[in-house]
């Protein structure tokens, strides 16, 4: 079964500083990987996804993530945090063999300090 | 593109009552998913439809839960004899019939069972 580990439920970052959210996955078959963002009282919005093409993936709002098979990781970064980045971020994995269910991590609540 | 919509957005019910939620997917999407999200956790997969066929159900979906997608368009999720442990956000997502599909999420229905 697929699974995702996100460490550190709450992440504080100063405005203008690097945002780094870690995601490690476990999958018995090649995975597709996703980062979603959730604002209060809203559904999940896709930030970016890896589907076996380029290992460095660029997404919306200046975020990017790098797929590293040897480390089973898909960490999310943004060079400079903005106040509007305060939200909850979820990493998710699904199998690339037709099983469509997403398995999510527990999420990281990002707080941006002015 | 109106996105995925869910109704109601909030529901408060008493233990033992039945509740029904509706999801309207993006119109051209063949696949529809239901997830449940409890406080402090990532979404957990419940069930998945391709057109009107329910192709997969999680073991989380007890016999008190039933989901339908009668005409391959909107879907309903019914919970019978609700319990306090059913309190959660119920998220619906839809996606196209494609190997590398992205799932697009609705705003969710927040259920509180008293």
Coordinates of N, CA and C in Angstrom, one line a residue:
Chain A
X1 N 0.8 -1.2 0.0 CA 0.0 0.0 0.0 C 0.9 1.2 0.0
X2 N 0.3 2.3 -0.6 CA 1.1 3.5 -0.6 C 0.9 4.3 0.7
X3 N 1.9 5.1 1.1 CA 1.7 5.9 2.3 C 2.7 7.1 2.1
X4 N 2.4 8.2 2.9 CA 3.2 9.4 2.9 C 3.5 9.8 4.3
X5 N 4.7 10.3 4.5 CA 5.0 10.8 5.8 C 5.4 12.3 5.7
X6 N 4.7 13.1 6.5 CA 5.0 14.5 6.6 C 5.3 14.8 8.0
X7 N 6.5 15.2 8.3 CA 6.9 15.4 9.7 C 6.7 16.9 10.1
X8 N 6.4 17.1 11.4 CA 6.2 18.5 11.9 C 4.9 19.0 11.4
X9 N 3.9 18.9 12.3 CA 2.5 19.3 11.9 C 2.4 20.8 11.7
X10 N 3.2 21.6 12.5 CA 3.2 23.0 12.4 C 4.6 23.5 12.0
X11 N 4.6 24.4 10.9 CA 5.8 24.9 10.5 C 5.7 26.4 10.5
X12 N 6.6 27.1 11.2 CA 6.7 28.6 11.2 C 7.8 29.1 10.3
X13 N 7.5 30.1 9.5 CA 8.5 30.6 8.6 C 8.4 32.1 8.6
X14 N 9.5 32.8 8.6 CA 9.4 34.3 8.5 C 9.1 34.7 7.1
X15 N 8.4 35.8 7.0 CA 8.1 36.4 5.6 C 9.4 36.6 4.9
X16 N 9.5 36.2 3.7 CA 10.7 36.3 2.9 C 11.7 35.2 3.0
X17 N 11.5 34.3 4.0 CA 12.4 33.2 4.2 C 12.0 32.0 3.3
X18 N 12.9 31.0 3.2 CA 12.7 29.8 2.5 C 11.6 29.0 3.1
X19 N 10.7 28.5 2.3 CA 9.7 27.5 2.8 C 10.1 26.1 2.4
X20 N 10.3 25.2 3.3 CA 10.6 23.8 3.0 C 9.7 22.9 3.7
X21 N 8.9 22.1 3.0 CA 8.1 21.1 3.6 C 8.5 19.7 3.1
X22 N 8.7 18.8 4.0 CA 9.3 17.5 3.7 C 8.2 16.5 3.5
X23 N 8.4 15.6 2.5 CA 7.5 14.5 2.2 C 8.3 13.3 1.8
X24 N 8.1 12.2 2.5 CA 8.6 10.9 2.1 C 7.5 10.0 1.8
X25 N 7.7 9.2 0.8 CA 6.6 8.3 0.4 C 7.0 6.8 0.4
X26 N 6.1 6.0 0.4 CA 6.3 4.5 0.3 C 5.3 4.0 -0.7
X27 N 5.9 3.3 -1.7 CA 5.0 2.8 -2.7 C 5.6 1.5 -3.4
X28 N 4.9 0.5 -3.6 CA 5.4 -0.7 -4.1 C 5.6 -0.7 -5.6
X29 N 5.0 0.3 -6.3 CA 5.1 0.5 -7.7 C 5.4 2.0 -7.9
X30 N 5.9 2.3 -9.1 CA 6.2 3.7 -9.4 C 5.0 4.6 -9.1
X31 N 5.3 5.7 -8.4 CA 4.3 6.6 -7.9 C 4.0 7.8 -8.7
X32 N 2.8 8.3 -8.6 CA 2.6 9.7 -8.9 C 2.5 10.5 -7.6
X33 N 3.0 11.7 -7.6 CA 3.1 12.4 -6.3 C 2.5 13.8 -6.5
X34 N 1.8 14.3 -5.5 CA 1.1 15.6 -5.5 C 1.3 16.4 -4.3
X35 N 1.3 17.7 -4.4 CA 1.1 18.6 -3.3 C -0.1 19.4 -3.5
X36 N -1.0 19.4 -2.4 CA -2.2 20.2 -2.4 C -2.1 21.2 -1.3
X37 N -2.8 22.3 -1.4 CA -2.9 23.4 -0.4 C -4.4 23.5 0.0
X38 N -4.6 23.7 1.3 CA -6.0 23.9 1.8 C -6.0 25.1 2.6
X39 N -6.9 26.1 2.2 CA -7.1 27.3 3.0 C -8.3 27.0 3.9
X40 N -8.5 27.8 5.0 CA -9.5 27.5 5.9 C -10.9 27.4 5.3
X41 N -11.6 26.4 5.7 CA -13.0 26.2 5.2 C -13.1 26.0 3.7
X42 N -12.0 25.6 3.1 CA -12.1 25.3 1.6 C -11.6 23.9 1.3
X43 N -11.8 23.5 0.1 CA -11.3 22.2 -0.4 C -9.8 22.3 -0.7
X44 N -9.3 21.3 -1.3 CA -7.9 21.2 -1.6 C -7.6 21.7 -3.0
X45 N -6.6 22.5 -3.1 CA -6.2 23.0 -4.4 C -4.8 22.4 -4.8
X46 N -4.7 22.0 -6.1 CA -3.5 21.4 -6.5 C -2.4 22.4 -6.7
X47 N -1.2 22.2 -6.0 CA -0.1 23.1 -6.2 C 0.8 22.6 -7.4
X48 N 1.1 21.3 -7.4 CA 1.9 20.7 -8.4 C 1.8 19.2 -8.3
X49 N 2.3 18.5 -9.4 CA 2.3 17.1 -9.4 C 3.5 16.5 -10.2
X50 N 3.9 15.3 -9.8 CA 5.0 14.6 -10.5 C 4.3 13.3 -11.1
X51 N 4.5 13.2 -12.4 CA 3.9 12.0 -13.1 C 4.9 11.3 -14.0
X52 N 6.1 11.2 -13.5 CA 7.2 10.4 -14.2 C 7.9 11.2 -15.4
X53 N 7.6 12.4 -15.5 CA 8.4 13.2 -16.5 C 9.6 13.9 -15.8
X54 N 9.7 15.2 -15.8 CA 10.8 15.9 -15.2 C 10.7 15.7 -13.7
X55 N 11.9 15.5 -13.1 CA 11.9 15.3 -11.6 C 11.8 16.5 -10.9
X56 N 12.1 17.7 -11.5 CA 11.9 19.0 -10.8 C 10.6 19.6 -11.4
X57 N 9.7 19.7 -10.5 CA 8.3 20.1 -10.9 C 8.0 21.5 -10.4
X58 N 7.6 22.4 -11.3 CA 7.2 23.8 -10.9 C 5.7 23.8 -10.8
X59 N 5.2 24.5 -9.8 CA 3.8 24.7 -9.6 C 3.3 26.1 -9.5
X60 N 2.1 26.3 -9.0 CA 1.6 27.6 -8.8 C 2.2 28.4 -7.7
X61 N 2.0 29.7 -7.7 CA 2.4 30.5 -6.5 C 3.9 30.4 -6.2
X62 N 4.7 30.1 -7.1 CA 6.2 30.0 -6.9 C 6.7 28.8 -6.2
X63 N 5.9 27.8 -6.0 CA 6.3 26.5 -5.4 C 6.9 25.6 -6.4
X64 N 7.9 24.8 -5.9 CA 8.4 23.7 -6.7 C 8.7 22.5 -5.8
X65 N 8.9 21.4 -6.4 CA 9.2 20.1 -5.7 C 10.1 19.3 -6.6
X66 N 11.0 18.5 -5.9 CA 11.9 17.6 -6.7 C 11.7 16.2 -6.2
X67 N 11.4 15.3 -7.2 CA 11.3 13.9 -7.0 C 12.6 13.2 -6.9
X68 N 12.9 12.6 -5.8 CA 14.2 11.9 -5.6 C 13.9 10.4 -5.3
X69 N 14.0 9.6 -6.3 CA 13.7 8.2 -6.1 C 14.6 7.5 -5.1
X70 N 15.9 7.8 -5.1 CA 16.8 7.2 -4.2 C 16.5 7.5 -2.7
X71 N 15.9 8.7 -2.5 CA 15.5 9.1 -1.1 C 14.1 8.9 -0.8
X72 N 13.3 8.4 -1.8 CA 11.8 8.3 -1.7 C 11.2 9.6 -1.2
X73 N 11.7 10.7 -1.8 CA 11.2 12.0 -1.2 C 10.6 12.9 -2.3
X74 N 9.8 13.8 -1.9 CA 9.2 14.8 -2.8 C 9.0 16.1 -2.0
X75 N 10.0 16.7 -1.6 CA 10.0 17.9 -0.8 C 9.5 19.1 -1.5
X76 N 8.7 20.0 -0.9 CA 8.2 21.2 -1.5 C 8.9 22.4 -1.0
X77 N 9.3 23.3 -1.9 CA 10.0 24.5 -1.5 C 9.4 25.7 -2.2
X78 N 9.7 26.9 -1.5 CA 9.4 28.2 -2.1 C 10.5 29.1 -1.6
X79 N 11.2 29.8 -2.5 CA 12.4 30.6 -2.0 C 12.0 31.7 -1.0
X80 N 10.9 32.3 -1.2 CA 10.6 33.5 -0.3 C 9.1 33.4 0.1
X81 N 8.9 33.2 1.4 CA 7.5 33.1 1.9 C 6.7 34.4 1.9
X82 N 5.5 34.3 1.5 CA 4.6 35.4 1.5 C 3.5 35.2 2.6
X83 N 2.9 36.2 3.1 CA 1.8 36.1 4.1 C 0.7 35.2 3.6
X84 N 0.4 35.3 2.3 CA -0.7 34.5 1.7 C -0.4 33.0 1.6
X85 N 0.9 32.6 1.9 CA 1.2 31.2 1.9 C 0.7 30.5 3.2
X86 N 0.2 31.2 4.1 CA -0.3 30.6 5.4 C -1.5 29.7 5.0
X87 N -1.3 28.4 5.3 CA -2.4 27.5 4.9 C -1.9 26.1 5.3
X88 N -2.7 25.1 5.0 CA -2.3 23.7 5.3 C -1.9 23.0 4.0
X89 N -0.8 22.3 4.0 CA -0.2 21.7 2.8 C -0.2 20.2 3.0
X90 N -0.7 19.5 2.0 CA -0.7 18.0 2.0 C 0.0 17.4 0.9
X91 N 0.8 16.4 1.2 CA 1.5 15.6 0.2 C 0.7 14.4 0.0
X92 N 0.6 13.9 -1.3 CA -0.2 12.7 -1.6 C 0.5 11.8 -2.6
X93 N 0.2 10.5 -2.5 CA 0.8 9.6 -3.5 C -0.3 8.7 -4.0
X94 N -0.2 8.3 -5.3 CA -1.0 7.3 -5.9 C -0.2 6.4 -6.8
X95 N -0.7 5.2 -7.0 CA 0.0 4.3 -7.9 C -0.1 4.7 -9.3
X96 N 0.9 4.4 -10.1 CA 0.9 4.8 -11.5 C 0.4 3.6 -12.3
X97 N -0.2 2.6 -11.7 CA -0.6 1.4 -12.5 C -2.1 1.3 -12.6
X98 N -2.8 2.4 -12.4 CA -4.3 2.4 -12.6 C -5.1 2.5 -11.3
X99 N -4.5 2.2 -10.1 CA -5.2 2.4 -8.9 C -5.3 3.8 -8.5
X100 N -6.4 4.4 -8.5 CA -6.5 5.9 -8.5 C -6.6 6.5 -7.1
X101 N -6.8 5.7 -6.1 CA -7.0 6.4 -4.8 C -5.7 7.1 -4.4
X102 N -5.9 8.3 -3.8 CA -4.8 9.1 -3.3 C -4.6 8.8 -1.8
X103 N -3.4 8.6 -1.4 CA -3.1 8.5 0.0 C -2.4 9.7 0.5
X104 N -2.9 10.4 1.5 CA -2.4 11.7 1.9 C -1.6 11.6 3.2
X105 N -0.6 12.5 3.4 CA 0.0 12.7 4.6 C -0.9 13.4 5.6
X106 N -0.4 13.6 6.8 CA -1.2 14.3 7.8 C -1.2 15.8 7.7
X107 N -0.3 16.3 6.8 CA -0.4 17.8 6.5 C 0.6 18.6 7.3
X108 N 1.0 19.8 6.8 CA 1.8 20.7 7.5 C 1.0 22.1 7.6
X109 N 0.8 22.6 8.8 CA 0.1 23.9 8.9 C 1.2 24.9 8.9
X110 N 1.2 25.7 7.9 CA 2.3 26.7 7.7 C 1.8 28.1 8.3
X111 N 2.6 28.6 9.2 CA 2.4 30.0 9.7 C 3.5 30.9 9.2
X112 N 3.1 32.0 8.7 CA 4.1 33.0 8.2 C 4.2 34.1 9.2
X113 N 5.4 34.4 9.7 CA 5.6 35.4 10.7 C 6.0 36.7 10.0
X114 N 5.3 37.8 10.2 CA 5.7 39.0 9.5 C 7.1 39.6 10.0
Chain B
X1 N -16.0 26.6 -16.6 CA -15.7 25.6 -15.6 C -16.1 26.1 -14.3
X2 N -17.1 25.4 -13.7 CA -17.7 25.9 -12.4 C -17.0 25.1 -11.3
X3 N -16.2 24.2 -11.5 CA -15.5 23.4 -10.4 C -16.5 22.4 -9.8
X4 N -15.9 21.7 -8.8 CA -16.7 20.7 -8.1 C -17.5 21.4 -7.0
X5 N -18.8 21.1 -6.9 CA -19.6 21.7 -5.9 C -20.2 20.7 -5.0
X6 N -20.4 21.0 -3.7 CA -20.9 20.1 -2.8 C -22.0 20.8 -2.0
X7 N -23.0 20.0 -1.6 CA -24.2 20.6 -0.9 C -24.7 19.6 0.1
X8 N -25.0 20.0 1.4 CA -24.7 21.3 2.0 C -23.3 21.5 2.3
X9 N -22.9 22.7 2.7 CA -21.5 23.0 3.1 C -21.4 22.6 4.6
X10 N -22.4 22.7 5.4 CA -22.4 22.4 6.8 C -23.7 21.6 7.1
X11 N -23.5 20.6 8.0 CA -24.7 19.8 8.5 C -24.4 19.5 9.9
X12 N -25.4 19.8 10.7 CA -25.4 19.4 12.1 C -26.6 18.5 12.3
X13 N -26.4 17.3 12.9 CA -27.4 16.4 13.1 C -27.3 15.7 14.5
X14 N -28.3 15.0 14.9 CA -28.3 14.3 16.1 C -27.9 12.9 15.9
X15 N -27.2 12.3 16.8 CA -26.8 10.9 16.7 C -28.0 10.0 16.4
X16 N -27.9 9.1 15.4 CA -28.9 8.2 15.0 C -29.7 8.6 13.8
X17 N -29.6 9.9 13.4 CA -30.3 10.4 12.3 C -29.5 10.0 11.0
X18 N -30.2 10.0 9.9 CA -29.6 9.8 8.6 C -29.3 11.1 7.9
X19 N -28.2 11.2 7.2 CA -27.8 12.4 6.4 C -27.4 12.0 5.0
X20 N -27.6 12.9 4.1 CA -27.2 12.7 2.7 C -26.5 13.9 2.2
X21 N -25.4 13.7 1.5 CA -24.6 14.8 0.9 C -24.6 14.6 -0.6
X22 N -24.5 15.7 -1.3 CA -24.5 15.7 -2.7 C -23.2 16.3 -3.3
X23 N -22.7 15.7 -4.4 CA -21.5 16.3 -5.0 C -21.8 16.4 -6.5
X24 N -21.6 17.5 -7.1 CA -21.7 17.7 -8.5 C -20.2 17.9 -9.1
X25 N -19.8 17.0 -9.9 CA -18.4 17.1 -10.4 C -18.3 18.1 -11.5
X26 N -17.1 18.3 -12.0 CA -16.8 19.0 -13.2 C -17.5 18.2 -14.3
X27 N -18.2 18.9 -15.2 CA -19.2 18.2 -16.1 C -18.5 17.1 -17.0
X28 N -17.3 17.3 -17.5 CA -16.8 16.3 -18.4 C -16.0 15.2 -17.7
X29 N -15.9 15.2 -16.4 CA -15.1 14.3 -15.6 C -15.9 12.9 -15.4
X30 N -15.2 11.8 -15.8 CA -15.8 10.5 -15.7 C -15.7 10.0 -14.3
X31 N -14.6 10.4 -13.6 CA -14.3 9.8 -12.3 C -14.7 10.7 -11.1
X32 N -15.2 10.1 -10.1 CA -15.7 10.8 -8.9 C -15.2 10.1 -7.7
X33 N -14.7 10.8 -6.7 CA -14.1 10.2 -5.5 C -14.8 10.9 -4.3
X34 N -14.9 10.1 -3.2 CA -15.2 10.6 -1.9 C -14.1 10.3 -0.9
X35 N -13.8 11.4 -0.1 CA -12.8 11.3 0.9 C -13.4 11.8 2.2
X36 N -12.8 11.4 3.3 CA -13.2 11.9 4.6 C -11.9 12.5 5.3
X37 N -12.1 13.7 5.9 CA -11.0 14.3 6.6 C -11.4 14.7 8.0
X38 N -10.7 14.1 9.0 CA -11.0 14.5 10.4 C -9.9 15.5 10.8
X39 N -10.2 16.1 12.0 CA -9.4 17.3 12.4 C -7.9 16.8 12.6
X40 N -7.0 17.6 12.0 CA -5.6 17.3 12.1 C -5.1 16.2 11.3
X41 N -5.9 15.7 10.4 CA -5.5 14.6 9.6 C -5.6 14.9 8.1
X42 N -4.9 14.2 7.2 CA -5.1 14.3 5.8 C -6.4 13.6 5.4
X43 N -6.9 13.9 4.2 CA -8.1 13.2 3.7 C -7.8 11.7 3.6
X44 N -8.9 10.9 3.8 CA -8.8 9.4 3.7 C -9.8 9.0 2.6
X45 N -9.3 8.1 1.7 CA -10.2 7.6 0.6 C -11.3 6.8 1.2
X46 N -12.5 7.1 0.6 CA -13.7 6.3 0.9 C -14.2 5.4 -0.2
X47 N -14.4 6.1 -1.4 CA -14.9 5.3 -2.5 C -14.7 6.1 -3.8
X48 N -14.9 5.4 -4.9 CA -14.6 5.9 -6.2 C -15.5 5.4 -7.3
X49 N -16.0 6.2 -8.2 CA -16.8 5.9 -9.3 C -16.1 6.2 -10.6
X50 N -16.4 5.3 -11.6 CA -16.1 5.7 -12.9 C -17.4 5.6 -13.7
X51 N -17.8 6.7 -14.2 CA -19.2 6.9 -14.7 C -20.1 6.5 -13.6
X52 N -21.1 5.6 -13.8 CA -22.0 5.2 -12.7 C -21.6 4.0 -11.9
X53 N -20.5 3.4 -12.3 CA -20.0 2.2 -11.6 C -19.1 2.5 -10.4
X54 N -19.4 1.9 -9.3 CA -18.6 2.1 -8.1 C -17.5 1.1 -8.1
X55 N -16.3 1.5 -8.4 CA -15.2 0.5 -8.6 C -14.4 0.1 -7.4
X56 N -14.4 1.0 -6.4 CA -13.6 0.6 -5.2 C -14.2 1.3 -4.0
X57 N -14.2 0.5 -2.9 CA -14.6 1.0 -1.6 C -13.6 0.7 -0.6
X58 N -13.3 1.7 0.3 CA -12.4 1.5 1.4 C -13.1 0.7 2.5
X59 N -12.2 0.0 3.3 CA -12.8 -0.6 4.5 C -13.3 0.4 5.5
X60 N -13.0 1.7 5.3 CA -13.5 2.7 6.2 C -15.0 2.9 6.0
X61 N -15.5 2.5 4.8 CA -16.9 2.6 4.4 C -17.7 1.5 5.0
X62 N -18.2 1.7 6.2 CA -18.9 0.7 6.9 C -20.3 0.5 6.2
X63 N -21.1 -0.5 6.7 CA -22.4 -0.7 6.0 C -23.4 0.4 6.3
X64 N -23.0 1.3 7.2 CA -23.9 2.5 7.4 C -23.8 3.5 6.3
X65 N -22.7 3.4 5.5 CA -22.4 4.3 4.4 C -22.8 3.7 3.1
X66 N -23.4 4.6 2.3 CA -23.7 4.2 0.9 C -23.5 5.3 0.0
X67 N -23.0 5.1 -1.2 CA -22.8 6.1 -2.2 C -23.3 5.7 -3.5
X68 N -23.8 6.6 -4.2 CA -24.4 6.3 -5.6 C -24.0 7.4 -6.6
X69 N -24.0 7.0 -7.8 CA -23.9 8.0 -8.9 C -24.7 7.5 -10.0
X70 N -26.0 7.6 -9.9 CA -27.0 6.9 -10.7 C -26.9 7.2 -12.2
X71 N -26.6 8.4 -12.6 CA -26.5 8.6 -14.1 C -25.1 9.0 -14.5
X72 N -24.2 8.7 -13.7 CA -22.8 9.1 -14.0 C -22.5 10.6 -14.0
X73 N -23.4 11.3 -13.3 CA -23.1 12.7 -13.2 C -22.9 13.1 -11.7
X74 N -23.9 13.6 -11.0 CA -23.8 13.9 -9.6 C -23.7 12.6 -8.8
X75 N -23.3 12.7 -7.6 CA -23.2 11.6 -6.6 C -23.8 12.0 -5.3
X76 N -24.3 11.0 -4.6 CA -24.7 11.2 -3.2 C -24.0 10.2 -2.3
X77 N -23.8 10.7 -1.1 CA -23.2 9.9 0.0 C -24.2 10.0 1.2
X78 N -24.7 8.8 1.6 CA -25.6 8.7 2.7 C -25.0 8.0 3.9
X79 N -25.2 8.6 5.0 CA -24.8 7.9 6.3 C -26.0 7.6 7.1
X80 N -26.3 6.4 7.4 CA -27.4 6.0 8.2 C -27.0 5.9 9.6
X81 N -27.9 6.2 10.5 CA -27.7 6.0 12.0 C -26.4 6.6 12.4
X82 N -26.3 7.9 12.1 CA -25.0 8.6 12.4 C -24.5 8.4 13.8
X83 N -23.2 8.4 13.9 CA -22.5 8.3 15.2 C -21.6 9.5 15.4
X84 N -21.2 9.8 16.6 CA -20.4 11.0 16.8 C -19.0 10.8 16.1
X85 N -18.6 9.6 15.9 CA -17.3 9.4 15.2 C -17.4 9.7 13.7
X86 N -18.6 9.9 13.2 CA -18.8 10.3 11.8 C -18.5 11.8 11.6
X87 N -18.4 12.6 12.6 CA -18.1 14.0 12.5 C -16.8 14.2 11.8
X88 N -16.9 14.9 10.7 CA -15.7 15.1 9.8 C -16.1 16.0 8.7
X89 N -15.0 16.3 7.8 CA -15.3 17.0 6.6 C -15.3 15.9 5.5
X90 N -16.4 15.9 4.7 CA -16.5 14.9 3.6 C -16.2 15.7 2.3
X91 N -15.2 15.2 1.6 CA -14.7 15.9 0.4 C -15.0 15.0 -0.8
X92 N -15.4 15.7 -1.8 CA -15.6 15.1 -3.1 C -14.6 15.6 -4.1
X93 N -14.1 14.7 -5.0 CA -13.2 15.1 -6.0 C -13.6 14.5 -7.3
X94 N -13.3 15.1 -8.4 CA -13.5 14.5 -9.7 C -12.3 14.6 -10.6
X95 N -12.2 13.8 -11.6 CA -11.0 13.7 -12.5 C -11.4 13.2 -13.8
X96 N -10.6 13.5 -14.9 CA -10.9 12.9 -16.2 C -10.5 11.5 -16.3
X97 N -10.9 10.8 -17.4 CA -10.5 9.5 -17.6 C -9.1 9.5 -18.3
X98 N -8.1 9.6 -17.5 CA -6.7 9.7 -18.0 C -5.8 9.0 -17.1
X99 N -4.7 8.5 -17.6 CA -3.8 7.8 -16.7 C -3.1 8.7 -15.7
X100 N -2.8 9.9 -16.1 CA -2.2 10.8 -15.2 C -3.1 11.9 -14.7
X101 N -4.3 11.5 -14.4 CA -5.4 12.4 -14.0 C -5.0 13.2 -12.7
X102 N -5.5 14.4 -12.7 CA -5.5 15.2 -11.5 C -6.9 15.2 -10.9
X103 N -7.0 15.0 -9.6 CA -8.2 15.1 -8.9 C -8.5 16.5 -8.4
X104 N -9.6 17.0 -8.8 CA -10.0 18.4 -8.4 C -11.1 18.3 -7.3
X105 N -10.8 19.0 -6.2 CA -11.6 18.8 -5.0 C -12.7 19.9 -4.9
X106 N -13.8 19.5 -4.3 CA -14.8 20.5 -3.9 C -14.5 21.1 -2.6
X107 N -15.4 22.0 -2.1 CA -15.2 22.7 -0.9 C -15.5 21.9 0.4
X108 N -16.1 20.7 0.2 CA -16.4 19.9 1.3 C -17.7 20.1 2.0
X109 N -18.2 19.1 2.7 CA -19.4 19.2 3.6 C -18.9 18.9 5.0
X110 N -19.0 19.8 5.9 CA -18.6 19.6 7.3 C -19.8 19.1 8.1
X111 N -19.6 17.9 8.6 CA -20.7 17.2 9.4 C -20.3 17.2 10.9
X112 N -21.3 17.6 11.7 CA -21.2 17.5 13.1 C -22.3 16.7 13.7
X113 N -22.0 15.6 14.3 CA -23.0 14.7 14.9 C -23.0 15.0 16.4
X114 N -24.1 15.4 16.9 CA -24.2 15.7 18.4 C -24.7 14.5 19.2

